[in-house]
XYZ file of C-alpha atoms in Angstrom:
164
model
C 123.264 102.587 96.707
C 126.760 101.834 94.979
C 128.116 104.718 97.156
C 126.517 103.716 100.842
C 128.044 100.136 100.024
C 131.562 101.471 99.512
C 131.072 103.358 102.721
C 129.791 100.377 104.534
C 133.180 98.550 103.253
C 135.132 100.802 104.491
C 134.000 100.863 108.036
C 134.391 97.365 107.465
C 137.715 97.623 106.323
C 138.607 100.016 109.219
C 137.320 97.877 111.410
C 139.559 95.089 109.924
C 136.558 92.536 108.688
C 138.517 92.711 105.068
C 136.072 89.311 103.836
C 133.241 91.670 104.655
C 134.992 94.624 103.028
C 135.522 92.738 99.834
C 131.770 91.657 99.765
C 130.720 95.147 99.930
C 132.811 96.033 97.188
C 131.754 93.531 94.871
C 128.122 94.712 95.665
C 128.986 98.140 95.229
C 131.071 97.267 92.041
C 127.903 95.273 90.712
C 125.840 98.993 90.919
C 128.308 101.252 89.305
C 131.828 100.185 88.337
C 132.756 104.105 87.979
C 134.004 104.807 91.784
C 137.535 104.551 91.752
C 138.084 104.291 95.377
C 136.270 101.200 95.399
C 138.332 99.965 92.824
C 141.679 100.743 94.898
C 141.053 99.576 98.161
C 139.343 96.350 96.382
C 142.514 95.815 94.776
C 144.391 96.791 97.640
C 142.172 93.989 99.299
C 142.999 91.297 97.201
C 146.820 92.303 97.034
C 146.704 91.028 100.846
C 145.416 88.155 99.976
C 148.436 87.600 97.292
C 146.650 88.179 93.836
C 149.126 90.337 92.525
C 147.737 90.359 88.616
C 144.219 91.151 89.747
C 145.369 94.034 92.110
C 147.436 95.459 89.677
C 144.054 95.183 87.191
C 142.173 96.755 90.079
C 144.508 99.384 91.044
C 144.691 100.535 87.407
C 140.791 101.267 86.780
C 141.055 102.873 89.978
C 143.872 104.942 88.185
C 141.709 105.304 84.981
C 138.739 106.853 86.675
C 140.886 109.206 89.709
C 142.924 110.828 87.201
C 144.382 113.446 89.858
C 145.750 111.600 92.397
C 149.174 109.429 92.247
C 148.045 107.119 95.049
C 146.590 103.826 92.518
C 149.387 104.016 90.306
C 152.248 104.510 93.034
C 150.613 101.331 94.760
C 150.526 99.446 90.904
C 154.705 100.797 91.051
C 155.326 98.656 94.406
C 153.546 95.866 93.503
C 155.906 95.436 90.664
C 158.609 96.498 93.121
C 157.642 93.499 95.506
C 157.746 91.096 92.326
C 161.196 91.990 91.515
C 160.240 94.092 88.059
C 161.666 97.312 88.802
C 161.968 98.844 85.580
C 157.796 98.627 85.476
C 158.051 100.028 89.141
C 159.705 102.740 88.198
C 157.084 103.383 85.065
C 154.301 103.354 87.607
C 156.255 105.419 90.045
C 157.197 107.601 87.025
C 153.620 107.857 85.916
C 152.083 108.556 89.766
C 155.311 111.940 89.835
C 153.204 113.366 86.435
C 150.535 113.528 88.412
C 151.183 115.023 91.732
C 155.882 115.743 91.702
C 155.536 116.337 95.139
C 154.408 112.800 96.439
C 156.978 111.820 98.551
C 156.380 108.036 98.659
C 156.651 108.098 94.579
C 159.322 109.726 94.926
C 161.087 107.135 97.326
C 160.362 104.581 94.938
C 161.740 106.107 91.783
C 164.782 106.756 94.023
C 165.013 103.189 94.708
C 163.929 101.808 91.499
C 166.764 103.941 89.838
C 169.285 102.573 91.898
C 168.287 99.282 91.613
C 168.437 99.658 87.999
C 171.609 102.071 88.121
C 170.258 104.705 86.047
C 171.537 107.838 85.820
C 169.531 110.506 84.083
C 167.830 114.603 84.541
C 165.093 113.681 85.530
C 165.738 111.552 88.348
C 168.079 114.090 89.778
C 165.489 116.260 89.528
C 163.574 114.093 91.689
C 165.937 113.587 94.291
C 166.458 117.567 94.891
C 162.825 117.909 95.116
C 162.323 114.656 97.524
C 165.513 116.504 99.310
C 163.728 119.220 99.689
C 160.538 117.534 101.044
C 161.886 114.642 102.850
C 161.999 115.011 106.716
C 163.150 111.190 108.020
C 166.843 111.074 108.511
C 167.496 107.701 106.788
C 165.727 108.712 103.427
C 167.605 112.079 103.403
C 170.628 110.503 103.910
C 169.237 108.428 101.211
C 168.451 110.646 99.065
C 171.775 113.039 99.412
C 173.887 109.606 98.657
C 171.453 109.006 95.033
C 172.064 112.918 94.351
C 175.624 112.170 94.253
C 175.791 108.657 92.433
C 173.489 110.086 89.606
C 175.198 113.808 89.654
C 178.924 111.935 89.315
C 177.304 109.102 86.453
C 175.923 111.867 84.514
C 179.186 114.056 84.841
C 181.278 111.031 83.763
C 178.745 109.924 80.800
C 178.379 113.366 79.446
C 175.105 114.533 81.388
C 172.712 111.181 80.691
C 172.813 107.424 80.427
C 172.955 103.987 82.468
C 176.152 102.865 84.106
């Protein structure tokens, strides 16, 4: 029943009634709290309706029970982004790239979030040579090749790691 509820939301959601949508999901959370994508696109839900804190709560159960996909926690990464926190953006961004490297939109926000911050370290040029090597929009490879060099020339002047 729990599942056929969370379906029903989102044909609701699809067909933009999100009040109906959100009563679904509270139904179908009130059956079995164990179906992650309920818990995202609840939180997702309320994020619209500007209640960051319970999102974020949402977002991360969805997290805890979908342990393979980076799509919760990159979403938890720009709500902090949108509330001016990037240093626990780029955690959650950090934390979505362990569990899929290849996701391009974590990938754009760990780009960001490092600049923002002006961090300069391996691992984020590691990121930006693989987002280079995914990344097909002209603006974000142009981007990304401008980050490659800022955190390539930081690291050479700081000895190979650090913050400038």
């Amino acid at each position: 029943e729990a599942v056929r509820l969370a379906e029903e939301a989102g044909r609701a959601m699809d067909a933009g009634k999100k009040d109906q949508a959100v009563e679904l999901y509270g139904k179908s959370l009130e059956l079995s709290r164990e179906i992650a994508i309920v818990w995202h696109n609840l939180g997702m839900l309320v994020l619209e309706r500007g209640d960051r804190m319970q999102a974020v709560e949402m977002l991360k159960n969805a997290a805890d029970l979908d342990t393979e996909r980076p799509t919760a926690l990159y979403n938890i990464g720009l709500v902090y982004a949108d509330n001016a926190q990037p240093d626990r953006a780029l955690e959650y961004f950090r934390k979505a790239l362990s569990r899929d490297r290849l996701h391009l939109p974590s990938l754009r926000g760990a780009a960001k979030m490092g600049r923002r911050l002006m961090l300069a370290d391996e691992e984020l040029l590691e990121w930006t040579k693989t987002a280079l090597l995914l990344e097909k929009e002209p603006e974000w490879r142009l981007y990304f090749e401008e980050e490659k060099l800022r955190i390539d020339g930081a690291l050479q002047a700081l000895g190979r790691t650090g913050r400038f």
